[in-house]
Amino acid sequence: IDEANYFNSSLYDISIEGEFNSGTDRGVSIINNRFGMGFRDANLGSITSTGVRIMRMHSWQAGFPPIVVSKCLFGGINRAVAIHFEEMMPRFLINQNIIGYEDNGQKPRDANYGIGILVKNCENAIIGGNGGGLENIIRYQSGGAIVLDASRDISVFQNSTYCNSKRAIKINNW
Protein backbone atom coordinates (compact mmCIF):
# COMPACT_ATOMS: atom_id res chain seq x y z
CA ILE A 1 0.00 0.00 0.00
CA ASP A 2 1.58 3.25 -1.09
CA GLU A 3 -0.53 5.66 0.91
CA ALA A 4 -0.79 5.21 4.66
CA ASN A 5 -0.45 7.08 7.92
CA TYR A 6 2.59 6.04 9.96
CA PHE A 7 2.49 6.10 13.77
CA ASN A 8 5.26 5.47 16.27
CA SER A 9 4.76 6.85 19.80
CA SER A 10 5.60 5.63 23.29
CA LEU A 11 2.17 5.27 24.92
CA TYR A 12 -0.81 5.26 22.51
CA ASP A 13 -0.44 5.68 18.79
CA ILE A 14 -4.16 6.56 18.55
CA SER A 15 -6.35 7.07 21.62
CA ILE A 16 -10.01 8.11 21.45
CA GLU A 17 -12.38 8.49 24.39
CA GLY A 18 -16.05 9.32 24.07
CA GLU A 19 -18.60 10.22 26.70
CA PHE A 20 -19.95 7.23 28.57
CA ASN A 21 -23.66 6.57 27.86
CA SER A 22 -23.99 9.76 25.84
CA GLY A 23 -25.46 8.14 22.75
CA THR A 24 -24.10 11.04 20.70
CA ASP A 25 -20.80 9.63 19.43
CA ARG A 26 -20.58 9.10 15.69
CA GLY A 27 -18.66 6.62 13.59
CA VAL A 28 -14.88 6.56 13.63
CA SER A 29 -12.82 4.93 10.88
CA ILE A 30 -9.18 4.04 11.39
CA ILE A 31 -8.20 2.55 8.06
CA ASN A 32 -4.93 1.91 6.21
CA ASN A 33 -2.44 2.84 8.93
CA ARG A 34 0.99 1.54 9.94
CA PHE A 35 1.96 1.30 13.62
CA GLY A 36 5.62 0.87 14.57
CA MET A 37 6.47 0.76 10.89
CA GLY A 38 8.60 2.93 8.70
CA PHE A 39 8.43 3.80 5.02
CA ARG A 40 7.82 0.76 2.77
CA ASP A 41 6.68 -1.14 5.88
CA ALA A 42 10.12 -1.54 7.42
CA ASN A 43 9.80 -2.61 11.06
CA LEU A 44 11.04 0.00 13.51
CA GLY A 45 12.73 -0.70 16.83
CA SER A 46 9.85 1.05 18.55
CA ILE A 47 8.40 0.51 22.01
CA THR A 48 4.68 1.34 22.17
CA SER A 49 2.13 0.42 24.81
CA THR A 50 -0.97 0.37 22.58
CA GLY A 51 -1.54 0.92 18.87
CA VAL A 52 -5.26 1.85 18.83
CA ARG A 53 -7.19 2.46 22.06
CA ILE A 54 -10.86 3.40 21.82
CA MET A 55 -12.99 3.79 24.94
CA ARG A 56 -16.56 4.82 25.73
CA MET A 57 -17.72 5.33 22.16
CA HIS A 58 -21.33 4.56 21.36
CA SER A 59 -22.99 4.36 17.97
CA TRP A 60 -26.54 3.79 19.15
CA GLN A 61 -28.54 5.32 16.37
CA ALA A 62 -29.35 3.43 13.19
CA GLY A 63 -27.94 4.94 10.06
CA PHE A 64 -24.67 6.04 11.66
CA PRO A 65 -21.59 4.12 10.59
CA PRO A 66 -19.95 1.72 13.01
CA ILE A 67 -16.57 2.29 14.59
CA VAL A 68 -14.03 0.58 12.32
CA VAL A 69 -10.36 -0.44 12.57
CA SER A 70 -9.36 -2.01 9.25
CA LYS A 71 -6.44 -2.58 6.87
CA CYS A 72 -3.81 -1.62 9.47
CA LEU A 73 -0.40 -3.18 10.09
CA PHE A 74 0.93 -3.39 13.66
CA GLY A 75 4.65 -3.94 14.13
CA GLY A 76 7.50 -2.49 16.17
CA ILE A 77 9.64 -4.34 18.68
CA ASN A 78 7.61 -4.05 21.90
CA ARG A 79 3.84 -3.59 21.95
CA ALA A 80 1.58 -4.45 24.91
CA VAL A 81 -1.70 -4.37 22.90
CA ALA A 82 -2.30 -3.74 19.21
CA ILE A 83 -6.06 -2.91 19.37
CA HIS A 84 -7.87 -2.17 22.65
CA PHE A 85 -11.63 -1.48 22.79
CA GLU A 86 -13.17 -0.84 26.21
CA GLU A 87 -16.68 0.16 27.37
CA MET A 88 -17.96 0.19 23.80
CA MET A 89 -21.60 -0.18 22.95
CA PRO A 90 -23.08 -1.55 19.75
CA ARG A 91 -21.51 -1.66 16.36
CA PHE A 92 -17.80 -1.86 15.99
CA LEU A 93 -15.79 -3.78 13.44
CA ILE A 94 -12.17 -4.96 13.49
CA ASN A 95 -11.11 -6.62 10.24
CA GLN A 96 -8.41 -6.93 7.57
CA ASN A 97 -5.58 -6.07 9.98
CA ILE A 98 -2.16 -7.67 10.27
CA ILE A 99 -1.02 -7.77 13.89
CA GLY A 100 2.57 -8.85 14.51
CA TYR A 101 5.29 -7.95 12.04
CA GLU A 102 7.00 -10.66 10.01
CA ASP A 103 10.35 -10.42 8.25
CA ASN A 104 11.08 -13.16 5.70
CA GLY A 105 8.59 -15.48 7.36
CA GLN A 106 9.98 -14.97 10.87
CA LYS A 107 9.19 -12.92 13.96
CA PRO A 108 11.70 -10.07 14.29
CA ARG A 109 14.55 -10.81 16.65
CA ASP A 110 13.90 -9.43 20.16
CA ALA A 111 10.25 -8.63 19.34
CA ASN A 112 7.89 -8.74 22.31
CA TYR A 113 4.19 -8.46 21.47
CA GLY A 114 1.50 -8.82 24.17
CA ILE A 115 -2.17 -9.08 23.13
CA GLY A 116 -3.38 -8.69 19.56
CA ILE A 117 -6.99 -7.57 20.17
CA LEU A 118 -8.34 -6.78 23.65
CA VAL A 119 -12.11 -6.25 23.98
CA LYS A 120 -13.25 -5.35 27.50
CA ASN A 121 -16.79 -4.60 28.67
CA CYS A 122 -18.18 -4.23 25.14
CA GLU A 123 -21.29 -5.26 23.23
CA ASN A 124 -22.28 -6.23 19.70
CA ALA A 125 -19.19 -6.29 17.52
CA ILE A 126 -17.50 -8.24 14.74
CA ILE A 127 -13.86 -9.31 14.74
CA GLY A 128 -12.94 -10.66 11.32
CA GLY A 129 -15.61 -11.17 8.70
CA ASN A 130 -17.88 -13.48 6.75
CA GLY A 131 -16.06 -13.53 3.47
CA GLY A 132 -12.69 -13.92 1.81
CA GLY A 133 -10.13 -11.30 2.74
CA LEU A 134 -11.98 -9.90 5.76
CA GLU A 135 -9.99 -11.81 8.38
CA ASN A 136 -7.39 -10.40 10.75
CA ILE A 137 -3.98 -12.07 10.72
CA ILE A 138 -2.69 -12.20 14.30
CA ARG A 139 0.72 -13.71 15.07
CA TYR A 140 3.55 -13.74 17.64
CA GLN A 141 1.43 -12.45 20.57
CA SER A 142 2.58 -13.66 24.00
CA GLY A 143 -0.69 -12.78 25.79
CA GLY A 144 -3.06 -14.22 23.20
CA ALA A 145 -4.37 -13.26 19.78
CA ILE A 146 -7.87 -12.17 20.92
CA VAL A 147 -8.90 -11.59 24.55
CA LEU A 148 -12.58 -10.97 25.30
CA ASP A 149 -13.30 -9.80 28.86
CA ALA A 150 -16.76 -9.08 30.33
CA SER A 151 -18.20 -8.62 26.84
CA ARG A 152 -21.23 -9.99 25.03
CA ASP A 153 -22.54 -10.48 21.50
CA ILE A 154 -19.05 -10.40 20.00
CA SER A 155 -18.77 -12.38 16.75
CA VAL A 156 -15.34 -13.71 15.81
CA PHE A 157 -15.23 -14.95 12.20
CA GLN A 158 -12.49 -16.38 9.98
CA ASN A 159 -9.39 -14.90 11.63
CA SER A 160 -5.95 -16.38 11.09
CA THR A 161 -4.00 -16.79 14.32
CA TYR A 162 -0.65 -18.56 14.48
CA CYS A 163 2.60 -18.60 16.47
CA ASN A 164 0.88 -17.07 19.51
CA SER A 165 2.38 -18.15 22.86
CA LYS A 166 -0.78 -18.77 24.87
CA ARG A 167 -4.08 -19.23 23.11
CA ALA A 168 -5.78 -17.92 20.03
CA ILE A 169 -8.93 -16.72 21.83
CA LYS A 170 -9.32 -16.23 25.56
CA ILE A 171 -12.71 -15.42 27.11
CA ASN A 172 -12.90 -14.00 30.65
CA ASN A 173 -16.00 -13.11 32.70
CA TRP A 174 -18.44 -14.02 29.95
mmCIF file of C-alpha atoms in Angstrom:
data_model
loop_
_atom_site.group_PDB
_atom_site.id
_atom_site.type_symbol
_atom_site.label_atom_id
_atom_site.label_comp_id
_atom_site.label_asym_id
_atom_site.label_seq_id
_atom_site.Cartn_x
_atom_site.Cartn_y
_atom_site.Cartn_z
ATOM 1 C CA ILE A 1 0.000 0.000 0.000
ATOM 2 C CA ASP A 2 1.583 3.246 -1.088
ATOM 3 C CA GLU A 3 -0.535 5.660 0.912
ATOM 4 C CA ALA A 4 -0.789 5.214 4.663
ATOM 5 C CA ASN A 5 -0.445 7.084 7.923
ATOM 6 C CA TYR A 6 2.592 6.037 9.961
ATOM 7 C CA PHE A 7 2.493 6.097 13.774
ATOM 8 C CA ASN A 8 5.262 5.474 16.273
ATOM 9 C CA SER A 9 4.759 6.849 19.805
ATOM 10 C CA SER A 10 5.603 5.633 23.287
ATOM 11 C CA LEU A 11 2.171 5.268 24.923
ATOM 12 C CA TYR A 12 -0.809 5.260 22.513
ATOM 13 C CA ASP A 13 -0.440 5.680 18.788
ATOM 14 C CA ILE A 14 -4.157 6.561 18.550
ATOM 15 C CA SER A 15 -6.355 7.073 21.623
ATOM 16 C CA ILE A 16 -10.009 8.109 21.446
ATOM 17 C CA GLU A 17 -12.378 8.493 24.389
ATOM 18 C CA GLY A 18 -16.052 9.319 24.065
ATOM 19 C CA GLU A 19 -18.604 10.221 26.704
ATOM 20 C CA PHE A 20 -19.954 7.233 28.574
ATOM 21 C CA ASN A 21 -23.659 6.568 27.861
ATOM 22 C CA SER A 22 -23.988 9.758 25.844
ATOM 23 C CA GLY A 23 -25.458 8.144 22.750
ATOM 24 C CA THR A 24 -24.102 11.041 20.695
ATOM 25 C CA ASP A 25 -20.803 9.626 19.430
ATOM 26 C CA ARG A 26 -20.583 9.102 15.687
ATOM 27 C CA GLY A 27 -18.663 6.622 13.588
ATOM 28 C CA VAL A 28 -14.882 6.562 13.634
ATOM 29 C CA SER A 29 -12.824 4.926 10.880
ATOM 30 C CA ILE A 30 -9.175 4.036 11.392
ATOM 31 C CA ILE A 31 -8.199 2.547 8.057
ATOM 32 C CA ASN A 32 -4.934 1.915 6.206
ATOM 33 C CA ASN A 33 -2.438 2.841 8.929
ATOM 34 C CA ARG A 34 0.989 1.536 9.940
ATOM 35 C CA PHE A 35 1.959 1.297 13.618
ATOM 36 C CA GLY A 36 5.618 0.874 14.568
ATOM 37 C CA MET A 37 6.469 0.756 10.894
ATOM 38 C CA GLY A 38 8.600 2.934 8.699
ATOM 39 C CA PHE A 39 8.434 3.799 5.019
ATOM 40 C CA ARG A 40 7.815 0.758 2.771
ATOM 41 C CA ASP A 41 6.677 -1.141 5.882
ATOM 42 C CA ALA A 42 10.119 -1.539 7.421
ATOM 43 C CA ASN A 43 9.803 -2.612 11.057
ATOM 44 C CA LEU A 44 11.043 0.004 13.514
ATOM 45 C CA GLY A 45 12.727 -0.705 16.826
ATOM 46 C CA SER A 46 9.849 1.052 18.548
ATOM 47 C CA ILE A 47 8.397 0.509 22.010
ATOM 48 C CA THR A 48 4.682 1.337 22.172
ATOM 49 C CA SER A 49 2.131 0.425 24.805
ATOM 50 C CA THR A 50 -0.967 0.372 22.580
ATOM 51 C CA GLY A 51 -1.538 0.920 18.872
ATOM 52 C CA VAL A 52 -5.255 1.847 18.834
ATOM 53 C CA ARG A 53 -7.188 2.457 22.059
ATOM 54 C CA ILE A 54 -10.865 3.401 21.821
ATOM 55 C CA MET A 55 -12.994 3.793 24.938
ATOM 56 C CA ARG A 56 -16.560 4.818 25.733
ATOM 57 C CA MET A 57 -17.717 5.332 22.163
ATOM 58 C CA HIS A 58 -21.328 4.562 21.358
ATOM 59 C CA SER A 59 -22.988 4.356 17.974
ATOM 60 C CA TRP A 60 -26.543 3.790 19.153
ATOM 61 C CA GLN A 61 -28.540 5.321 16.367
ATOM 62 C CA ALA A 62 -29.353 3.427 13.192
ATOM 63 C CA GLY A 63 -27.942 4.940 10.064
ATOM 64 C CA PHE A 64 -24.674 6.045 11.662
ATOM 65 C CA PRO A 65 -21.594 4.121 10.589
ATOM 66 C CA PRO A 66 -19.952 1.724 13.012
ATOM 67 C CA ILE A 67 -16.568 2.288 14.587
ATOM 68 C CA VAL A 68 -14.025 0.577 12.316
ATOM 69 C CA VAL A 69 -10.360 -0.443 12.569
ATOM 70 C CA SER A 70 -9.364 -2.007 9.254
ATOM 71 C CA LYS A 71 -6.440 -2.584 6.873
ATOM 72 C CA CYS A 72 -3.807 -1.625 9.469
ATOM 73 C CA LEU A 73 -0.397 -3.182 10.093
ATOM 74 C CA PHE A 74 0.933 -3.386 13.664
ATOM 75 C CA GLY A 75 4.653 -3.942 14.129
ATOM 76 C CA GLY A 76 7.499 -2.493 16.170
ATOM 77 C CA ILE A 77 9.642 -4.345 18.677
ATOM 78 C CA ASN A 78 7.613 -4.054 21.901
ATOM 79 C CA ARG A 79 3.840 -3.587 21.949
ATOM 80 C CA ALA A 80 1.584 -4.455 24.905
ATOM 81 C CA VAL A 81 -1.696 -4.369 22.901
ATOM 82 C CA ALA A 82 -2.299 -3.737 19.209
ATOM 83 C CA ILE A 83 -6.059 -2.906 19.367
ATOM 84 C CA HIS A 84 -7.873 -2.171 22.649
ATOM 85 C CA PHE A 85 -11.626 -1.480 22.788
ATOM 86 C CA GLU A 86 -13.169 -0.838 26.209
ATOM 87 C CA GLU A 87 -16.678 0.162 27.366
ATOM 88 C CA MET A 88 -17.958 0.191 23.802
ATOM 89 C CA MET A 89 -21.602 -0.183 22.948
ATOM 90 C CA PRO A 90 -23.083 -1.550 19.753
ATOM 91 C CA ARG A 91 -21.505 -1.660 16.364
ATOM 92 C CA PHE A 92 -17.804 -1.856 15.986
ATOM 93 C CA LEU A 93 -15.794 -3.778 13.440
ATOM 94 C CA ILE A 94 -12.170 -4.962 13.493
ATOM 95 C CA ASN A 95 -11.106 -6.616 10.238
ATOM 96 C CA GLN A 96 -8.415 -6.934 7.571
ATOM 97 C CA ASN A 97 -5.583 -6.066 9.980
ATOM 98 C CA ILE A 98 -2.165 -7.673 10.270
ATOM 99 C CA ILE A 99 -1.021 -7.767 13.886
ATOM 100 C CA GLY A 100 2.571 -8.854 14.505
ATOM 101 C CA TYR A 101 5.292 -7.949 12.038
ATOM 102 C CA GLU A 102 6.997 -10.660 10.012
ATOM 103 C CA ASP A 103 10.350 -10.419 8.249
ATOM 104 C CA ASN A 104 11.080 -13.158 5.699
ATOM 105 C CA GLY A 105 8.590 -15.482 7.360
ATOM 106 C CA GLN A 106 9.980 -14.974 10.874
ATOM 107 C CA LYS A 107 9.188 -12.915 13.958
ATOM 108 C CA PRO A 108 11.699 -10.069 14.292
ATOM 109 C CA ARG A 109 14.554 -10.807 16.653
ATOM 110 C CA ASP A 110 13.900 -9.427 20.161
ATOM 111 C CA ALA A 111 10.249 -8.628 19.344
ATOM 112 C CA ASN A 112 7.889 -8.737 22.315
ATOM 113 C CA TYR A 113 4.192 -8.464 21.468
ATOM 114 C CA GLY A 114 1.505 -8.817 24.167
ATOM 115 C CA ILE A 115 -2.165 -9.077 23.128
ATOM 116 C CA GLY A 116 -3.378 -8.690 19.560
ATOM 117 C CA ILE A 117 -6.985 -7.570 20.165
ATOM 118 C CA LEU A 118 -8.340 -6.777 23.654
ATOM 119 C CA VAL A 119 -12.107 -6.245 23.981
ATOM 120 C CA LYS A 120 -13.248 -5.353 27.500
ATOM 121 C CA ASN A 121 -16.793 -4.595 28.672
ATOM 122 C CA CYS A 122 -18.176 -4.233 25.145
ATOM 123 C CA GLU A 123 -21.295 -5.264 23.225
ATOM 124 C CA ASN A 124 -22.280 -6.229 19.699
ATOM 125 C CA ALA A 125 -19.186 -6.293 17.515
ATOM 126 C CA ILE A 126 -17.499 -8.244 14.742
ATOM 127 C CA ILE A 127 -13.859 -9.308 14.744
ATOM 128 C CA GLY A 128 -12.939 -10.658 11.319
ATOM 129 C CA GLY A 129 -15.613 -11.168 8.703
ATOM 130 C CA ASN A 130 -17.881 -13.479 6.753
ATOM 131 C CA GLY A 131 -16.056 -13.527 3.474
ATOM 132 C CA GLY A 132 -12.693 -13.919 1.805
ATOM 133 C CA GLY A 133 -10.128 -11.303 2.737
ATOM 134 C CA LEU A 134 -11.980 -9.900 5.758
ATOM 135 C CA GLU A 135 -9.989 -11.807 8.377
ATOM 136 C CA ASN A 136 -7.390 -10.402 10.747
ATOM 137 C CA ILE A 137 -3.982 -12.068 10.723
ATOM 138 C CA ILE A 138 -2.693 -12.201 14.304
ATOM 139 C CA ARG A 139 0.722 -13.706 15.067
ATOM 140 C CA TYR A 140 3.549 -13.735 17.636
ATOM 141 C CA GLN A 141 1.434 -12.451 20.565
ATOM 142 C CA SER A 142 2.584 -13.660 24.003
ATOM 143 C CA GLY A 143 -0.690 -12.776 25.791
ATOM 144 C CA GLY A 144 -3.059 -14.217 23.196
ATOM 145 C CA ALA A 145 -4.375 -13.257 19.778
ATOM 146 C CA ILE A 146 -7.873 -12.175 20.921
ATOM 147 C CA VAL A 147 -8.904 -11.587 24.545
ATOM 148 C CA LEU A 148 -12.585 -10.969 25.299
ATOM 149 C CA ASP A 149 -13.296 -9.802 28.862
ATOM 150 C CA ALA A 150 -16.758 -9.078 30.332
ATOM 151 C CA SER A 151 -18.199 -8.619 26.843
ATOM 152 C CA ARG A 152 -21.227 -9.993 25.029
ATOM 153 C CA ASP A 153 -22.543 -10.484 21.503
ATOM 154 C CA ILE A 154 -19.052 -10.400 20.001
ATOM 155 C CA SER A 155 -18.765 -12.382 16.750
ATOM 156 C CA VAL A 156 -15.336 -13.708 15.805
ATOM 157 C CA PHE A 157 -15.230 -14.951 12.197
ATOM 158 C CA GLN A 158 -12.488 -16.375 9.981
ATOM 159 C CA ASN A 159 -9.387 -14.896 11.625
ATOM 160 C CA SER A 160 -5.946 -16.381 11.085
ATOM 161 C CA THR A 161 -4.002 -16.786 14.323
ATOM 162 C CA TYR A 162 -0.653 -18.565 14.483
ATOM 163 C CA CYS A 163 2.597 -18.604 16.470
ATOM 164 C CA ASN A 164 0.878 -17.066 19.513
ATOM 165 C CA SER A 165 2.377 -18.155 22.857
ATOM 166 C CA LYS A 166 -0.778 -18.767 24.875
ATOM 167 C CA ARG A 167 -4.083 -19.225 23.107
ATOM 168 C CA ALA A 168 -5.780 -17.922 20.026
ATOM 169 C CA ILE A 169 -8.933 -16.723 21.827
ATOM 170 C CA LYS A 170 -9.316 -16.226 25.558
ATOM 171 C CA ILE A 171 -12.705 -15.420 27.107
ATOM 172 C CA ASN A 172 -12.903 -13.997 30.646
ATOM 173 C CA ASN A 173 -15.995 -13.112 32.699
ATOM 174 C CA TRP A 174 -18.439 -14.023 29.949
#
